[in-house]
Amino acid sequence: MKKKIAVLAGDGIGPEIVPAAINVLEAIGAQCGHSFEFTSALVGGQAIDATGWPLPDETLNLAKTSDAVLLGAVGGPKWEGLDYERRPERALLGLREKLGLFANLRPAKLYSELADASTLKREVIDGIDVLVVRELTGGIYFGKPKGIEATATGHRGFNTEVYTTEEITRIAKVAFETARKRRKLVHSIDKANVLESSELWRKVVIEVHKDYQDVELKHMYVDNCAMQLIRNPKQFDVIVTTNLFGDILSDEAAMLTGSIGMLPSASVGSEVGMYEPIHGSAPDIAGKDMANPIGMIASGAMMLRYSFDLVKEADLIEESIQKVLAQGYRTKDIEAPGTKLVGTKEMGELILKNLGQE
Ligand code: NAD
C-alpha cells in the first residue's frame, strides 16, 4: 500500500513528538510492505510567524490532496494576544471545516502498567478500551436560534439542539463501521425520554443499524452513561453520541486512564482523516525533551486503523507501546516509583525498537 501523509507538526512540543510518530510509521511500513510518503507544512503559530496566517493555503491544499493528516499541536503564549481569527487554534477549526470532519473519535484505553495512575480502583479500570464517537459539527453548539435577549425582568439566553436525519445517519455509520474494527458493540447515548432531538436520534440510529446486524446496538440515557463510565467502564466498546454529550463524556472517559500525554484522537468524515494527540502544545515543557510522545505515536496507529484499514499494523504499534511500559520506561508525566525515567527521544526510540519484537 502507498499513502501520502501531510505532517503538520505545529508549535511547542509538536516538533518534538511528531518525528517519533514518523519513525514508527516508517518502520511499520518497511516491516509490512507499505510505503508512506510524508510531506511537512506550516500550521498554527509557526505558520503565523512565516505567513501571517495560522492555516496558509499551501497547508490546506497539502492536507486536501493527502490521504491523511498527522498533526502535533498548535498554540502558545507568543500568539495569545492576536485577534481570534488569527490565533493558532483557528487552524484546527479551519482544517475540520474544510476537510469535512464531522466525527471525532477519542479512545480511552488503559495500559495495565499505568492503572495506578488513575483515580479509580485497578479492578474497575484495568483493561478498559472505550472509543467515544462524538458528532462534531451539529447539535446545540451550532443550532439556531441562539442568543441572549432582553426581557421585561432581565435577560434570556437560549440555544437550540438540532439534528437532521442526514447528520445522525452519517455519524451512526461511522460508529458502526468503527465498531466492526473493534469488539462490535455500540452504545448510542441520548436523552430520548426528554428531548425530541434525541427521540429522532434514537429512531435514526435504529434504522441505520439494520445495515450493521453483525454489530450489537444498545441505547443508554446520557445521565446513566456518565454514571456507568465510572461504575463499570469495561462494559463499553464504542459510544456514539451528540456534540454536547460527546464533549462531556469523552473527557470523562479520557480521564479514566490517567495522563493527557497518552491519548490519541481522530477526526474523520470525508476521504481525508486528521490524527492528533488530545493534548495541546505544552509550552511549559517545550524544547526540554520531556514530552510524552505516546499520544502522538498512538495517533499514527489510529491513522493506520481508521484511514488505511491496516488493523494488524496498528495493533503492532500499540503492542510495542505496551511492551515499553511493561519494561518500566516512563516519561516524566507518568513516572512512578521504581520506573525508569526517559526523555521524548528515548521513549520514541524504545517504541521503535520494540516494534514487532516478541
Ligand atoms: P496542554 O495540553 O498543552 O498542557 C496541559 C498540561 O499537560 C501541561 O502541564 C503540559 O506540560 C502537560 N502535557 C501536555 N501534553 C503533554 C505530553 N505529551 N507529555 C507530557 N506532558 C504533557 O494544554 P494548555 O496548557 O491548556 O495549552 C497550551 C497551548 O496549547 C495553548 O495555546 C492552547 O490553546 C493549545 N492547545 C492546542 C491544542 C491542539 O493543538 N489540539 C489542544 C489544546 C490546547
Coordinates of C-alpha atoms and ligand atoms in Angstrom, one line a residue:
M1 CA 0.0 0.0 0.0
K2 CA 1.2 3.5 -0.9
K3 CA -0.1 6.5 1.1
K4 CA 0.6 10.3 1.2
I5 CA 0.6 11.8 4.7
A6 CA 0.6 15.5 5.4
V7 CA 2.6 16.3 8.5
L8 CA 1.7 19.4 10.5
A9 CA 4.0 19.4 13.5
G10 CA 2.9 22.9 14.7
D11 CA 4.1 24.5 17.9
G12 CA 5.6 23.8 21.4
I13 CA 6.2 20.1 21.8
G14 CA 4.7 19.3 18.4
P15 CA 8.0 19.3 16.5
E16 CA 9.5 17.1 19.3
I17 CA 6.8 14.4 19.3
V18 CA 5.9 14.2 15.6
P19 CA 9.3 12.7 14.5
A20 CA 8.8 9.9 16.9
A21 CA 5.5 9.0 15.2
I22 CA 7.0 9.3 11.7
N23 CA 9.9 7.0 12.6
V24 CA 7.5 4.4 13.9
L25 CA 5.2 4.6 10.9
E26 CA 8.2 4.3 8.5
A27 CA 9.4 1.2 10.4
I28 CA 6.0 -0.4 10.4
G29 CA 5.7 0.4 6.7
A30 CA 9.1 -1.3 6.0
Q31 CA 8.1 -4.3 8.1
C32 CA 4.7 -4.8 6.5
G33 CA 5.4 -3.8 2.9
H34 CA 3.8 -0.3 2.8
S35 CA 5.2 2.9 1.7
F36 CA 4.2 6.2 3.4
E37 CA 5.3 9.5 1.9
F38 CA 5.5 12.3 4.4
T39 CA 5.2 16.0 3.4
S40 CA 5.5 18.7 6.0
A41 CA 3.8 22.1 6.1
L42 CA 3.4 25.0 8.4
V43 CA 0.4 25.3 10.8
G44 CA -0.5 27.3 13.9
G45 CA 1.9 29.8 15.4
Q46 CA 4.9 28.8 13.2
A47 CA 2.6 29.5 10.2
I48 CA 1.6 32.9 11.6
D49 CA 5.3 33.8 12.1
A50 CA 6.1 32.8 8.5
T51 CA 3.0 34.0 6.6
G52 CA 0.7 35.9 8.9
W53 CA -2.0 33.2 8.9
P54 CA -2.4 30.0 11.0
L55 CA -3.6 27.9 8.1
P56 CA -1.9 29.0 4.9
D57 CA -3.5 27.9 1.6
E58 CA -0.4 25.8 0.8
T59 CA -1.0 23.8 4.0
L60 CA -4.7 23.4 3.4
N61 CA -4.0 22.3 -0.2
L62 CA -1.5 19.7 1.0
A63 CA -4.0 18.4 3.6
K64 CA -6.7 18.1 0.9
T65 CA -4.5 16.3 -1.5
S66 CA -3.1 13.8 1.0
D67 CA -4.6 10.5 2.2
A68 CA -4.4 11.6 5.9
V69 CA -3.1 14.4 8.1
L70 CA -0.9 13.9 11.2
L71 CA -1.0 16.9 13.4
G72 CA 1.2 17.7 16.5
A73 CA -0.2 20.7 18.4
V74 CA -0.8 24.4 17.9
G75 CA -0.7 27.4 20.1
G76 CA 1.4 29.1 22.8
P77 CA 1.8 32.3 24.8
K78 CA 3.5 34.1 22.0
W79 CA 0.3 34.3 19.9
E80 CA -2.3 34.7 22.7
G81 CA -2.7 38.4 22.1
L82 CA -3.7 38.1 18.5
D83 CA -7.3 38.6 17.2
Y84 CA -9.4 35.5 17.4
E85 CA -9.3 35.0 13.6
R86 CA -5.5 34.9 13.6
R87 CA -4.9 32.7 16.6
P88 CA -3.1 29.4 16.0
E89 CA -6.2 27.4 17.2
R90 CA -8.2 28.7 14.2
A91 CA -6.1 26.4 12.1
L92 CA -7.8 23.4 13.7
L93 CA -11.3 24.7 13.1
G94 CA -10.3 25.5 9.5
L95 CA -9.0 22.1 8.9
R96 CA -12.1 20.4 10.4
E97 CA -14.4 22.5 8.3
K98 CA -12.5 22.4 5.0
L99 CA -11.9 18.6 5.3
G100 CA -15.5 17.9 6.3
L101 CA -14.5 16.2 9.5
F102 CA -17.9 15.7 11.3
A103 CA -16.8 12.8 13.6
N104 CA -14.4 12.9 16.4
L105 CA -13.0 9.6 17.6
R106 CA -11.5 9.6 21.1
P107 CA -10.3 6.3 22.6
A108 CA -9.7 5.8 26.2
K109 CA -7.5 2.8 26.5
L110 CA -5.8 1.9 29.7
Y111 CA -2.4 0.3 29.6
S112 CA -2.4 -2.0 32.5
E113 CA 1.0 -0.8 33.7
L114 CA -0.5 2.7 34.3
A115 CA -3.6 1.5 36.2
D116 CA -2.2 3.0 39.4
A117 CA -2.1 6.5 37.8
S118 CA -5.9 6.5 37.6
T119 CA -8.2 7.9 40.3
L120 CA -10.3 4.7 40.1
K121 CA -9.5 1.3 41.5
R122 CA -7.4 -1.0 39.4
E123 CA -10.1 -3.7 39.2
V124 CA -12.6 -1.2 37.8
I125 CA -10.4 0.2 35.1
D126 CA -7.8 -2.5 34.2
G127 CA -8.4 -3.5 30.6
I128 CA -10.7 -0.6 29.6
D129 CA -10.8 0.2 25.9
V130 CA -13.6 2.6 25.1
L131 CA -13.9 4.7 22.0
V132 CA -16.2 7.8 22.1
V133 CA -17.5 8.8 18.6
R134 CA -18.7 12.4 19.0
E135 CA -20.7 14.3 16.4
L136 CA -18.6 17.4 15.8
T137 CA -20.4 19.8 13.5
G138 CA -24.0 19.8 14.6
G139 CA -26.2 19.9 17.7
I140 CA -26.6 22.7 20.3
Y141 CA -23.2 24.3 19.6
F142 CA -24.4 25.3 16.1
G143 CA -28.3 25.1 16.2
K144 CA -30.3 28.3 15.6
P145 CA -31.9 30.3 17.1
K146 CA -29.4 31.2 19.7
G147 CA -28.5 34.3 21.6
I148 CA -29.1 36.5 24.7
E149 CA -32.1 38.9 24.6
A150 CA -33.6 41.4 27.0
T151 CA -36.8 40.5 28.8
A152 CA -39.0 42.7 31.0
T153 CA -37.2 41.5 34.1
G154 CA -33.7 40.8 32.9
H155 CA -32.3 38.7 30.1
R156 CA -32.9 35.3 28.4
G157 CA -30.2 33.1 27.0
F158 CA -31.1 30.3 24.6
N159 CA -29.6 27.7 22.3
T160 CA -31.2 25.1 20.1
E161 CA -30.4 21.4 19.9
V162 CA -31.0 20.4 16.2
Y163 CA -30.2 17.2 14.4
T164 CA -31.3 16.2 11.0
T165 CA -31.7 12.6 9.7
E166 CA -28.7 13.1 7.5
E167 CA -26.4 14.2 10.3
I168 CA -27.5 11.3 12.5
T169 CA -27.2 8.8 9.7
R170 CA -23.6 9.7 8.8
I171 CA -22.3 9.7 12.4
A172 CA -24.1 6.4 13.2
K173 CA -22.5 4.8 10.1
V174 CA -19.1 6.0 11.4
A175 CA -19.8 4.3 14.8
F176 CA -20.9 1.0 13.3
E177 CA -18.0 0.9 10.8
T178 CA -15.6 1.7 13.6
A179 CA -17.2 -1.0 15.9
R180 CA -16.6 -3.5 13.1
K181 CA -12.9 -2.9 13.5
R182 CA -13.2 -3.4 17.3
R183 CA -15.4 -5.6 19.6
K184 CA -18.6 -5.0 17.6
L185 CA -20.7 -3.3 20.3
V186 CA -22.2 0.2 20.0
H187 CA -23.9 2.2 22.8
S188 CA -25.9 5.1 21.4
I189 CA -26.2 7.8 24.1
D190 CA -29.2 10.2 24.1
K191 CA -31.8 11.7 26.3
A192 CA -34.8 10.3 24.3
N193 CA -37.0 10.3 27.4
V194 CA -37.0 14.2 27.5
L195 CA -35.6 15.6 24.2
E196 CA -37.3 15.4 20.8
S197 CA -34.0 15.7 19.0
S198 CA -32.9 12.6 21.0
E199 CA -36.1 10.8 20.0
L200 CA -35.1 11.3 16.4
W201 CA -31.5 10.4 17.1
R202 CA -32.6 7.0 18.6
K203 CA -35.0 6.3 15.7
V204 CA -32.4 7.0 13.0
V205 CA -29.7 5.0 14.8
I206 CA -32.0 2.0 14.9
E207 CA -32.7 2.5 11.2
V208 CA -29.0 2.7 10.3
H209 CA -28.3 -0.4 12.4
K210 CA -30.4 -2.5 10.0
D211 CA -27.4 -2.5 7.7
Y212 CA -25.0 -3.5 10.5
Q213 CA -26.6 -6.6 12.1
D214 CA -23.2 -8.0 12.9
V215 CA -22.7 -5.2 15.4
E216 CA -24.7 -5.2 18.7
L217 CA -26.6 -1.9 19.4
K218 CA -27.6 -0.8 22.9
H219 CA -29.2 2.5 24.0
M220 CA -28.4 4.4 27.2
Y221 CA -29.5 7.8 28.6
V222 CA -26.7 10.2 29.0
D223 CA -27.0 10.6 32.8
N224 CA -26.9 6.8 33.2
C225 CA -23.9 6.6 30.8
A226 CA -22.0 9.2 32.9
M227 CA -22.5 7.0 35.9
Q228 CA -21.7 3.7 34.2
L229 CA -18.4 5.1 32.9
I230 CA -17.3 5.4 36.5
R231 CA -19.1 2.3 37.8
N232 CA -18.2 -0.2 35.1
P233 CA -16.3 1.3 32.1
K234 CA -15.4 -2.2 30.8
Q235 CA -18.9 -2.7 29.6
F236 CA -18.3 -0.2 26.7
D237 CA -16.7 -0.6 23.3
V238 CA -17.9 2.2 21.0
I239 CA -20.0 5.1 22.4
V240 CA -21.8 7.2 19.8
T241 CA -23.4 10.5 20.8
T242 CA -24.1 14.1 20.0
N243 CA -21.8 17.1 20.1
L244 CA -22.7 18.3 23.6
F245 CA -22.9 14.8 25.3
G246 CA -19.8 13.7 23.5
D247 CA -17.8 16.7 24.7
I248 CA -18.5 15.8 28.3
L249 CA -18.4 12.0 28.0
S250 CA -15.1 11.9 26.0
D251 CA -13.3 14.0 28.7
E252 CA -14.8 11.8 31.4
A253 CA -13.7 8.6 29.5
A254 CA -10.2 10.1 28.8
M255 CA -9.5 10.9 32.4
L256 CA -10.2 7.3 33.5
T257 CA -6.8 6.5 32.0
G258 CA -4.7 9.0 33.9
S259 CA -2.3 11.0 31.7
I260 CA -3.1 13.5 29.0
G261 CA 0.2 12.6 27.2
M262 CA -1.0 9.1 26.4
L263 CA -4.2 9.7 24.4
P264 CA -4.7 9.9 20.6
S265 CA -7.7 11.2 18.7
A266 CA -9.0 11.1 15.1
S267 CA -11.3 13.5 13.3
V268 CA -12.9 11.8 10.3
G269 CA -15.8 12.3 7.9
S270 CA -14.6 12.6 4.4
E271 CA -11.8 11.0 2.5
V272 CA -9.0 12.7 4.5
G273 CA -8.9 12.0 8.2
M274 CA -6.9 14.0 10.7
Y275 CA -5.0 12.4 13.6
E276 CA -3.6 14.2 16.6
P277 CA -2.9 13.7 20.4
I278 CA -5.6 15.1 22.6
H279 CA -3.2 17.4 24.4
G280 CA -2.0 20.9 23.4
S281 CA 1.4 22.3 22.7
A282 CA 2.6 22.2 26.3
P283 CA 4.7 25.3 26.2
D284 CA 5.9 24.7 29.8
I285 CA 7.9 21.7 28.8
A286 CA 8.6 22.5 25.1
G287 CA 12.3 22.1 24.0
K288 CA 13.2 20.1 27.1
D289 CA 12.9 16.6 25.8
M290 CA 10.3 15.9 28.5
A291 CA 7.1 15.4 26.4
N292 CA 5.5 12.1 26.3
P293 CA 5.3 11.1 22.6
I294 CA 2.9 8.1 23.2
G295 CA -0.3 10.1 22.4
M296 CA 1.3 11.2 19.1
I297 CA 2.6 7.7 18.2
A298 CA -0.8 6.2 19.1
S299 CA -2.4 8.8 16.8
G300 CA -0.3 7.3 14.0
A301 CA -1.7 3.9 14.9
M302 CA -5.2 5.3 14.7
M303 CA -4.5 6.6 11.2
L304 CA -3.4 3.1 10.1
R305 CA -6.5 1.5 11.6
Y306 CA -9.2 4.0 10.6
S307 CA -7.9 5.7 7.4
F308 CA -6.0 2.9 5.8
D309 CA -7.7 -0.2 7.3
L310 CA -4.3 -1.5 8.5
V311 CA -5.6 -3.1 11.7
K312 CA -2.7 -5.6 12.2
E313 CA -0.1 -2.8 11.8
A314 CA -2.0 -0.5 14.2
D315 CA -2.0 -3.4 16.7
L316 CA 1.7 -3.8 16.4
I317 CA 2.3 -0.2 17.3
E318 CA 0.0 -0.4 20.3
E319 CA 1.7 -3.7 21.4
S320 CA 5.1 -2.0 21.2
I321 CA 3.9 0.9 23.5
Q322 CA 2.6 -1.7 25.9
K323 CA 5.9 -3.6 25.9
V324 CA 7.9 -0.5 26.6
L325 CA 5.7 0.4 29.5
A326 CA 5.9 -3.2 30.8
Q327 CA 9.7 -2.8 30.7
G328 CA 9.3 0.0 33.1
Y329 CA 10.2 3.0 31.0
R330 CA 8.3 6.2 31.7
T331 CA 8.4 9.9 30.6
K332 CA 8.1 12.4 33.4
D333 CA 4.3 12.8 33.3
I334 CA 3.7 9.1 34.0
E335 CA 6.8 8.5 36.2
A336 CA 6.2 6.3 39.3
P337 CA 8.5 4.9 42.0
G338 CA 10.6 2.0 40.6
T339 CA 10.3 3.0 37.0
K340 CA 13.0 4.2 34.6
L341 CA 12.7 7.9 33.5
V342 CA 13.4 8.6 29.8
G343 CA 13.0 11.7 27.6
T344 CA 10.9 12.2 24.5
K345 CA 13.6 10.9 22.1
E346 CA 14.5 7.8 24.1
M347 CA 10.8 6.9 24.5
G348 CA 10.3 7.1 20.8
E349 CA 13.4 5.0 20.1
L350 CA 12.3 2.4 22.6
I351 CA 8.9 2.0 20.9
L352 CA 10.7 1.8 17.6
K353 CA 13.0 -0.9 18.9
N354 CA 10.2 -3.0 20.3
L355 CA 8.0 -2.9 17.1
G356 CA 7.2 -6.4 16.0
Q357 CA 9.5 -8.0 18.7
E358 CA 8.3 -11.0 20.6
Ligands
NAD1 P1 -1.7 21.4 27.2 O1 -2.4 20.1 26.8 O2 -0.7 21.9 26.2 O3 -0.9 21.2 28.6 C1 -1.6 20.9 29.8 C2 -0.6 20.2 30.8 O4 -0.3 18.9 30.3 C3 0.8 21.0 30.8 O5 1.3 20.9 32.1 C4 1.7 20.1 29.9 O6 3.0 20.2 30.2 C5 1.1 18.7 30.1 N1 1.2 17.9 28.8 C6 0.5 18.1 27.7 N2 0.9 17.2 26.8 C7 1.9 16.5 27.3 C8 2.8 15.5 26.9 N3 2.7 15.0 25.6 N4 3.7 15.0 27.7 C9 3.8 15.4 29.0 N5 3.0 16.4 29.5 C10 2.1 17.0 28.6 O7 -2.8 22.4 27.5 P2 -2.7 24.0 27.8 O8 -1.5 24.3 28.6 O9 -4.0 24.4 28.3 O10 -2.5 24.7 26.4 C11 -1.2 25.1 25.9 C12 -1.4 25.6 24.4 O11 -1.9 24.5 23.6 C13 -2.5 26.7 24.3 O12 -2.0 27.6 23.4 C14 -3.7 26.0 23.8 O13 -4.6 26.8 23.1 C15 -3.1 25.0 22.9 N6 -3.9 23.8 22.7 C16 -3.8 23.2 21.5 C17 -4.5 22.0 21.2 C18 -4.3 21.3 19.9 O14 -3.4 21.7 19.2 N7 -5.1 20.4 19.5 C19 -5.3 21.4 22.2 C20 -5.4 22.0 23.5 C21 -4.7 23.2 23.7

